[in-house]
mmCIF file of C-alpha atoms and ligand atoms in Angstrom:
data_model
loop_
_atom_site.group_PDB
_atom_site.id
_atom_site.type_symbol
_atom_site.label_atom_id
_atom_site.label_comp_id
_atom_site.label_asym_id
_atom_site.label_seq_id
_atom_site.Cartn_x
_atom_site.Cartn_y
_atom_site.Cartn_z
ATOM 1 C CA MET A 1 0.181 -0.500 -0.162
ATOM 2 C CA ILE A 2 1.691 3.503 -1.660
ATOM 3 C CA ALA A 3 0.072 6.614 2.031
ATOM 4 C CA LEU A 4 -0.171 9.373 0.189
ATOM 5 C CA GLY A 5 -1.778 11.660 3.034
ATOM 6 C CA ARG A 6 -1.241 12.060 6.070
ATOM 7 C CA PHE A 7 -2.414 10.664 9.407
ATOM 8 C CA LEU A 8 -3.038 13.009 11.826
ATOM 9 C CA SER A 9 -4.001 11.776 15.658
ATOM 10 C CA VAL A 10 -5.047 13.772 19.438
ATOM 11 C CA GLU A 11 -5.091 12.486 22.897
ATOM 12 C CA GLY A 12 -5.529 13.966 25.644
ATOM 13 C CA ILE A 13 -7.330 13.330 29.743
ATOM 14 C CA ASP A 14 -11.171 13.871 29.457
ATOM 15 C CA GLY A 15 -10.937 17.878 29.641
ATOM 16 C CA ALA A 16 -8.010 18.764 28.716
ATOM 17 C CA GLY A 17 -9.302 20.773 26.059
ATOM 18 C CA LYS A 18 -8.893 18.190 22.710
ATOM 19 C CA SER A 19 -12.340 18.599 21.701
ATOM 20 C CA THR A 20 -11.498 22.701 21.663
ATOM 21 C CA GLN A 21 -8.432 22.113 19.612
ATOM 22 C CA LEU A 22 -9.965 19.130 18.092
ATOM 23 C CA ALA A 23 -12.217 21.802 15.498
ATOM 24 C CA TRP A 24 -9.811 23.763 14.751
ATOM 25 C CA ILE A 25 -7.469 21.584 13.725
ATOM 26 C CA ALA A 26 -10.252 20.577 10.454
ATOM 27 C CA GLN A 27 -10.776 24.562 10.221
ATOM 28 C CA TRP A 28 -7.046 24.542 8.955
ATOM 29 C CA LEU A 29 -7.462 22.066 6.903
ATOM 30 C CA ALA A 30 -9.808 23.252 5.229
ATOM 31 C CA GLN A 31 -8.331 26.086 4.441
ATOM 32 C CA GLN A 32 -4.903 24.813 3.593
ATOM 33 C CA GLY A 33 -7.951 23.337 1.118
ATOM 34 C CA ILE A 34 -6.550 19.515 2.273
ATOM 35 C CA ALA A 35 -8.985 16.591 1.861
ATOM 36 C CA PHE A 36 -10.063 15.614 4.737
ATOM 37 C CA VAL A 37 -12.268 12.660 7.124
ATOM 38 C CA GLN A 38 -12.712 13.203 10.381
ATOM 39 C CA THR A 39 -13.014 10.504 12.788
ATOM 40 C CA ARG A 40 -13.227 9.440 15.784
ATOM 41 C CA GLU A 41 -11.615 6.668 18.423
ATOM 42 C CA PRO A 42 -14.532 4.460 19.966
ATOM 43 C CA GLY A 43 -16.153 4.619 16.957
ATOM 44 C CA GLY A 44 -15.788 5.938 13.101
ATOM 45 C CA THR A 45 -17.644 2.935 12.148
ATOM 46 C CA PRO A 46 -21.249 1.678 12.389
ATOM 47 C CA MET A 47 -19.542 -0.706 14.039
ATOM 48 C CA GLY A 48 -17.372 1.408 15.813
ATOM 49 C CA GLU A 49 -20.573 3.399 17.191
ATOM 50 C CA LYS A 50 -22.228 0.722 18.898
ATOM 51 C CA LEU A 51 -19.045 -0.440 20.137
ATOM 52 C CA ARG A 52 -18.305 2.658 21.736
ATOM 53 C CA GLU A 53 -21.980 3.182 23.102
ATOM 54 C CA LEU A 54 -20.855 -0.064 24.762
ATOM 55 C CA LEU A 55 -17.556 1.193 25.944
ATOM 56 C CA LEU A 56 -18.494 4.062 27.535
ATOM 57 C CA THR A 57 -21.249 3.067 29.742
ATOM 58 C CA GLU A 58 -21.530 -0.598 30.629
ATOM 59 C CA PRO A 59 -18.806 -2.004 33.528
ATOM 60 C CA MET A 60 -17.138 -4.692 31.908
ATOM 61 C CA HIS A 61 -14.319 -6.663 32.470
ATOM 62 C CA LEU A 62 -10.517 -5.367 31.810
ATOM 63 C CA GLU A 63 -8.953 -8.037 28.427
ATOM 64 C CA THR A 64 -12.846 -7.329 27.128
ATOM 65 C CA GLU A 65 -12.401 -3.761 27.058
ATOM 66 C CA THR A 66 -8.949 -3.210 25.585
ATOM 67 C CA LEU A 67 -10.139 -6.487 23.095
ATOM 68 C CA LEU A 68 -13.538 -4.318 22.330
ATOM 69 C CA MET A 69 -11.477 -1.275 21.495
ATOM 70 C CA PHE A 70 -8.809 -2.679 19.176
ATOM 71 C CA ALA A 71 -11.719 -4.830 17.493
ATOM 72 C CA GLY A 72 -12.915 -1.077 16.829
ATOM 73 C CA ARG A 73 -9.962 -0.259 15.650
ATOM 74 C CA ARG A 74 -9.932 -2.489 13.117
ATOM 75 C CA GLU A 75 -12.802 -2.141 11.744
ATOM 76 C CA HIS A 76 -11.765 1.967 11.180
ATOM 77 C CA LEU A 77 -8.699 0.591 9.718
ATOM 78 C CA ALA A 78 -9.980 -1.305 7.050
ATOM 79 C CA GLN A 79 -13.246 0.967 6.282
ATOM 80 C CA VAL A 80 -12.601 4.660 7.141
ATOM 81 C CA ILE A 81 -8.777 5.325 7.550
ATOM 82 C CA LEU A 82 -6.577 2.777 5.254
ATOM 83 C CA PRO A 83 -8.748 3.728 2.088
ATOM 84 C CA ALA A 84 -9.086 7.208 3.078
ATOM 85 C CA LEU A 85 -4.832 7.519 3.272
ATOM 86 C CA GLU A 86 -4.735 5.347 0.094
ATOM 87 C CA ARG A 87 -7.318 8.035 -1.893
ATOM 88 C CA GLY A 88 -4.697 10.795 -0.177
ATOM 89 C CA ASP A 89 -6.808 12.361 2.199
ATOM 90 C CA TRP A 90 -5.910 13.406 5.712
ATOM 91 C CA VAL A 91 -6.425 11.373 8.059
ATOM 92 C CA LEU A 92 -7.401 13.479 11.395
ATOM 93 C CA CYS A 93 -8.536 10.783 13.978
ATOM 94 C CA ASP A 94 -9.862 12.394 18.094
ATOM 95 C CA ARG A 95 -8.115 9.298 19.410
ATOM 96 C CA PHE A 96 -5.510 5.946 18.456
ATOM 97 C CA SER A 97 -4.164 3.846 19.752
ATOM 98 C CA ASP A 98 -2.549 6.123 22.144
ATOM 99 C CA ALA A 99 -5.072 6.158 23.951
ATOM 100 C CA SER A 100 -5.129 2.383 24.640
ATOM 101 C CA TYR A 101 -1.684 2.713 25.746
ATOM 102 C CA ALA A 102 -2.554 4.823 28.835
ATOM 103 C CA TYR A 103 -6.125 4.497 29.533
ATOM 104 C CA GLN A 104 -6.387 0.349 29.925
ATOM 105 C CA GLY A 105 -2.459 0.210 29.719
ATOM 106 C CA GLY A 106 -1.733 3.650 32.139
ATOM 107 C CA GLY A 107 -4.697 4.454 33.815
ATOM 108 C CA ARG A 108 -6.148 0.521 34.745
ATOM 109 C CA GLY A 109 -3.299 -1.433 34.540
ATOM 110 C CA LEU A 110 -3.066 -3.237 31.330
ATOM 111 C CA PRO A 111 0.336 -5.603 31.090
ATOM 112 C CA ARG A 112 2.013 -3.843 28.559
ATOM 113 C CA GLU A 113 2.697 -6.956 26.956
ATOM 114 C CA LYS A 114 -0.590 -7.413 25.987
ATOM 115 C CA PHE A 115 -1.343 -4.106 23.839
ATOM 116 C CA ILE A 116 2.109 -4.549 22.740
ATOM 117 C CA ALA A 117 0.656 -7.714 21.195
ATOM 118 C CA LEU A 118 -2.064 -5.921 20.215
ATOM 119 C CA GLU A 119 -1.153 -2.737 18.591
ATOM 120 C CA GLU A 120 0.586 -5.509 16.217
ATOM 121 C CA TRP A 121 -1.890 -7.796 15.733
ATOM 122 C CA VAL A 122 -3.754 -4.193 14.686
ATOM 123 C CA GLN A 123 -1.323 -2.165 13.593
ATOM 124 C CA GLY A 124 1.177 -4.629 12.041
ATOM 125 C CA SER A 125 5.179 -4.280 12.481
ATOM 126 C CA GLY A 126 8.061 -1.910 11.329
ATOM 127 C CA LEU A 127 7.928 -0.981 8.652
ATOM 128 C CA ASN A 128 4.409 -2.279 7.312
ATOM 129 C CA LYS A 129 2.989 -0.988 10.990
ATOM 130 C CA ILE A 130 0.235 2.177 10.780
ATOM 131 C CA GLN A 131 1.044 4.418 12.566
ATOM 132 C CA PRO A 132 -0.670 8.563 13.034
ATOM 133 C CA ASP A 133 2.232 10.385 11.332
ATOM 134 C CA LEU A 134 1.527 13.445 14.058
ATOM 135 C CA THR A 135 -0.021 12.884 17.208
ATOM 136 C CA PHE A 136 -0.818 15.908 20.212
ATOM 137 C CA ILE A 137 -0.990 14.898 23.264
ATOM 138 C CA PHE A 138 -3.168 17.925 25.151
ATOM 139 C CA ASP A 139 -1.548 18.550 28.660
ATOM 140 C CA VAL A 140 -3.508 20.285 31.493
ATOM 141 C CA PRO A 141 -2.178 19.291 35.155
ATOM 142 C CA LEU A 142 -5.388 16.976 36.910
ATOM 143 C CA ALA A 143 -6.894 20.085 38.341
ATOM 144 C CA VAL A 144 -7.145 22.441 35.384
ATOM 145 C CA SER A 145 -9.305 18.919 33.498
ATOM 146 C CA GLN A 146 -10.292 18.445 36.274
ATOM 147 C CA GLU A 147 -11.885 22.306 36.443
ATOM 148 C CA ARG A 148 -12.822 22.045 32.783
ATOM 149 C CA MET A 149 -14.817 18.592 32.644
ATOM 150 C CA ALA A 150 -16.625 19.831 36.318
ATOM 151 C CA ASN A 151 -17.967 22.260 33.122
ATOM 152 C CA GLY A 152 -21.767 21.492 32.952
ATOM 153 C CA ARG A 153 -20.757 17.739 31.044
ATOM 154 C CA THR A 154 -22.195 14.479 31.274
ATOM 155 C CA LEU A 155 -19.148 12.215 32.734
ATOM 156 C CA ASP A 156 -18.883 8.856 30.986
ATOM 157 C CA ARG A 157 -16.949 5.549 32.432
ATOM 158 C CA PHE A 158 -13.408 7.054 31.926
ATOM 159 C CA GLU A 159 -15.043 10.733 33.263
ATOM 160 C CA ARG A 160 -16.299 9.419 36.265
ATOM 161 C CA GLU A 161 -12.936 7.678 36.431
ATOM 162 C CA ALA A 162 -11.082 9.250 40.316
ATOM 163 C CA ALA A 163 -8.797 11.422 40.384
ATOM 164 C CA ASP A 164 -5.731 8.965 40.393
ATOM 165 C CA PHE A 165 -6.801 6.954 37.291
ATOM 166 C CA HIS A 166 -7.206 10.248 35.629
ATOM 167 C CA ALA A 167 -3.184 11.055 37.168
ATOM 168 C CA ARG A 168 -1.697 7.344 36.098
ATOM 169 C CA VAL A 169 -3.502 7.983 32.067
ATOM 170 C CA ARG A 170 -1.703 11.409 32.339
ATOM 171 C CA ALA A 171 1.734 9.506 32.585
ATOM 172 C CA ALA A 172 0.691 6.820 29.921
ATOM 173 C CA TYR A 173 0.932 9.686 27.525
ATOM 174 C CA LEU A 174 3.954 11.617 28.602
ATOM 175 C CA GLU A 175 5.928 8.427 28.950
ATOM 176 C CA ARG A 176 4.918 7.395 25.334
ATOM 177 C CA ALA A 177 5.518 11.165 24.206
ATOM 178 C CA ALA A 178 9.205 10.507 26.034
ATOM 179 C CA SER A 179 9.571 7.344 23.815
ATOM 180 C CA GLU A 180 8.761 8.297 20.314
ATOM 181 C CA PRO A 181 9.432 11.889 20.847
ATOM 182 C CA GLU A 182 9.348 11.997 16.564
ATOM 183 C CA ARG A 183 5.979 10.728 15.827
ATOM 184 C CA ILE A 184 4.066 12.727 19.271
ATOM 185 C CA ARG A 185 4.248 16.572 20.378
ATOM 186 C CA VAL A 186 2.956 17.048 23.745
ATOM 187 C CA ILE A 187 1.272 20.345 23.612
ATOM 188 C CA ASP A 188 0.828 22.769 27.042
ATOM 189 C CA ALA A 189 -3.239 22.983 27.252
ATOM 190 C CA ASN A 190 -2.902 25.368 30.180
ATOM 191 C CA ARG A 191 -2.211 28.284 27.845
ATOM 192 C CA SER A 192 -4.933 30.814 25.840
ATOM 193 C CA LEU A 193 -6.413 28.927 22.977
ATOM 194 C CA GLU A 194 -4.514 31.464 20.453
ATOM 195 C CA GLN A 195 -0.876 30.368 22.118
ATOM 196 C CA ILE A 196 -1.863 26.524 22.061
ATOM 197 C CA GLN A 197 -3.448 27.367 17.842
ATOM 198 C CA THR A 198 0.073 29.443 17.670
ATOM 199 C CA GLU A 199 2.276 26.405 17.516
ATOM 200 C CA LEU A 200 -0.253 24.130 16.231
ATOM 201 C CA ALA A 201 -0.043 26.073 13.246
ATOM 202 C CA GLU A 202 3.578 26.201 13.690
ATOM 203 C CA ILE A 203 3.874 21.906 13.572
ATOM 204 C CA LEU A 204 0.507 21.568 11.147
ATOM 205 C CA SER A 205 3.183 24.142 8.595
ATOM 206 C CA THR A 206 6.020 21.343 8.833
ATOM 207 C CA LEU A 207 3.734 18.210 7.205
ATOM 208 C CA LEU A 208 2.724 20.153 4.259
HETATM 209 P P1 LIG B 1 -11.779 17.530 26.274
HETATM 210 O O1 LIG B 1 -12.012 17.763 25.123
HETATM 211 O O2 LIG B 1 -10.331 17.613 26.297
HETATM 212 O O3 LIG B 1 -12.904 17.088 26.639
HETATM 213 P P2 LIG B 1 -13.125 19.854 26.065
HETATM 214 O O4 LIG B 1 -12.138 20.837 24.089
HETATM 215 O O5 LIG B 1 -14.459 20.052 26.057
HETATM 216 O O6 LIG B 1 -12.270 19.337 26.686
HETATM 217 O O7 LIG B 1 -12.800 21.278 27.439
HETATM 218 C C1 LIG B 1 -13.494 20.878 28.323
HETATM 219 C C2 LIG B 1 -13.984 23.136 28.979
HETATM 220 O O8 LIG B 1 -12.316 23.526 28.819
HETATM 221 C C3 LIG B 1 -14.589 23.279 27.673
HETATM 222 O O9 LIG B 1 -15.697 24.287 28.907
HETATM 223 C C4 LIG B 1 -14.026 24.150 26.896
HETATM 224 O O10 LIG B 1 -14.570 25.196 26.256
HETATM 225 C C5 LIG B 1 -12.993 24.634 27.942
HETATM 226 N N1 LIG B 1 -10.890 25.281 27.180
HETATM 227 C C6 LIG B 1 -10.594 24.604 26.389
HETATM 228 N N2 LIG B 1 -9.614 24.749 26.020
HETATM 229 C C7 LIG B 1 -9.576 25.596 27.055
HETATM 230 C C8 LIG B 1 -8.297 26.459 27.046
HETATM 231 N N3 LIG B 1 -7.309 26.394 26.677
HETATM 232 N N4 LIG B 1 -8.331 27.914 28.229
HETATM 233 C C9 LIG B 1 -9.535 27.581 28.790
HETATM 234 N N5 LIG B 1 -9.931 26.993 29.010
HETATM 235 C C10 LIG B 1 -10.398 25.606 27.974
HETATM 236 P P1 LIG B 2 -13.588 11.095 24.469
HETATM 237 O O1 LIG B 2 -12.998 11.262 23.214
HETATM 238 O O2 LIG B 2 -12.318 11.697 25.377
HETATM 239 O O3 LIG B 2 -15.120 11.309 23.890
HETATM 240 P P2 LIG B 2 -15.818 12.747 24.823
HETATM 241 O O4 LIG B 2 -14.604 13.867 24.007
HETATM 242 O O5 LIG B 2 -16.916 12.712 23.585
HETATM 243 O O6 LIG B 2 -16.266 13.243 25.806
HETATM 244 O O7 LIG B 2 -14.577 9.190 24.549
HETATM 245 C C1 LIG B 2 -14.267 9.019 24.943
HETATM 246 C C2 LIG B 2 -13.107 7.810 26.289
HETATM 247 O O8 LIG B 2 -12.562 6.636 25.767
HETATM 248 C C3 LIG B 2 -12.260 8.839 26.447
HETATM 249 O O9 LIG B 2 -12.712 8.561 27.935
HETATM 250 C C4 LIG B 2 -11.453 8.383 26.596
HETATM 251 C C5 LIG B 2 -11.737 6.133 26.131
HETATM 252 N N1 LIG B 2 -10.500 5.307 25.548
HETATM 253 C C6 LIG B 2 -10.041 5.071 25.290
HETATM 254 O O10 LIG B 2 -10.071 3.867 27.487
HETATM 255 N N2 LIG B 2 -9.657 3.366 25.234
HETATM 256 C C7 LIG B 2 -9.095 3.774 23.504
HETATM 257 O O11 LIG B 2 -8.486 2.613 23.057
HETATM 258 C C8 LIG B 2 -10.092 4.332 23.340
HETATM 259 C C9 LIG B 2 -9.580 5.238 21.769
HETATM 260 C C10 LIG B 2 -10.717 5.918 24.154
#
């Protein structure tokens, strides 16, 4: 497969401001005249959206949760992400497998070998591994995310987890970013929207 489009993903702990920045990135891409597909995980396909509904509401075993995340991802890659990249479109994905590493691994303690095995199964390995070309992790101190989350919205099964869960998710995201500095850019999201977006535009411009 020759992938022509660019694959972007956005990540962060709940309440970091990811949705706000995602909308801004979509607008930026449109302004550049780039054809892109905006999608999300869990979700992104009709089946994936059904899995999302279950994942965000239904208590389940950690391994079930992880397997469903990766099952939805397999379908998402086959039906949406790879066809878009092959057409030359860009893909803007609201969360991808770094979220499984952070939430199921960091947050819930799934052993890393299991994550690596699933990632290899679903995304391949070596030069053939399908990974985003660029991932933004929006990072804020826990107190900031909790305050932003408390801002009047209904919380899902992950958002309702205790503060120490979110602290472990954040630590896992930062650890993952440190291990893949070329791909993953940590954005200090505890700044004004304007400051954050200036930095995003600079980084995105390097992909053009
Ligand atoms: P997420 O998708 O990461 O959960 P949202 O983008 O929904 O977060 O943002 C959560 C809340 O924080 C919203 O009310 C949003 O307006 C606010 N917010 C987002 N980014 C900032 C920022 N840089 N400064 C102040 N408030 C912000
Ligand atoms: P999120 O993307 O934050 O959606 P919204 O902005 O509508 O709240 O919600 C998805 C939740 O799923 C989020 O709390 C993180 C979690 N998640 C995982 O635990 N593992 C994964 O692999 C993915 C993709 C998401």
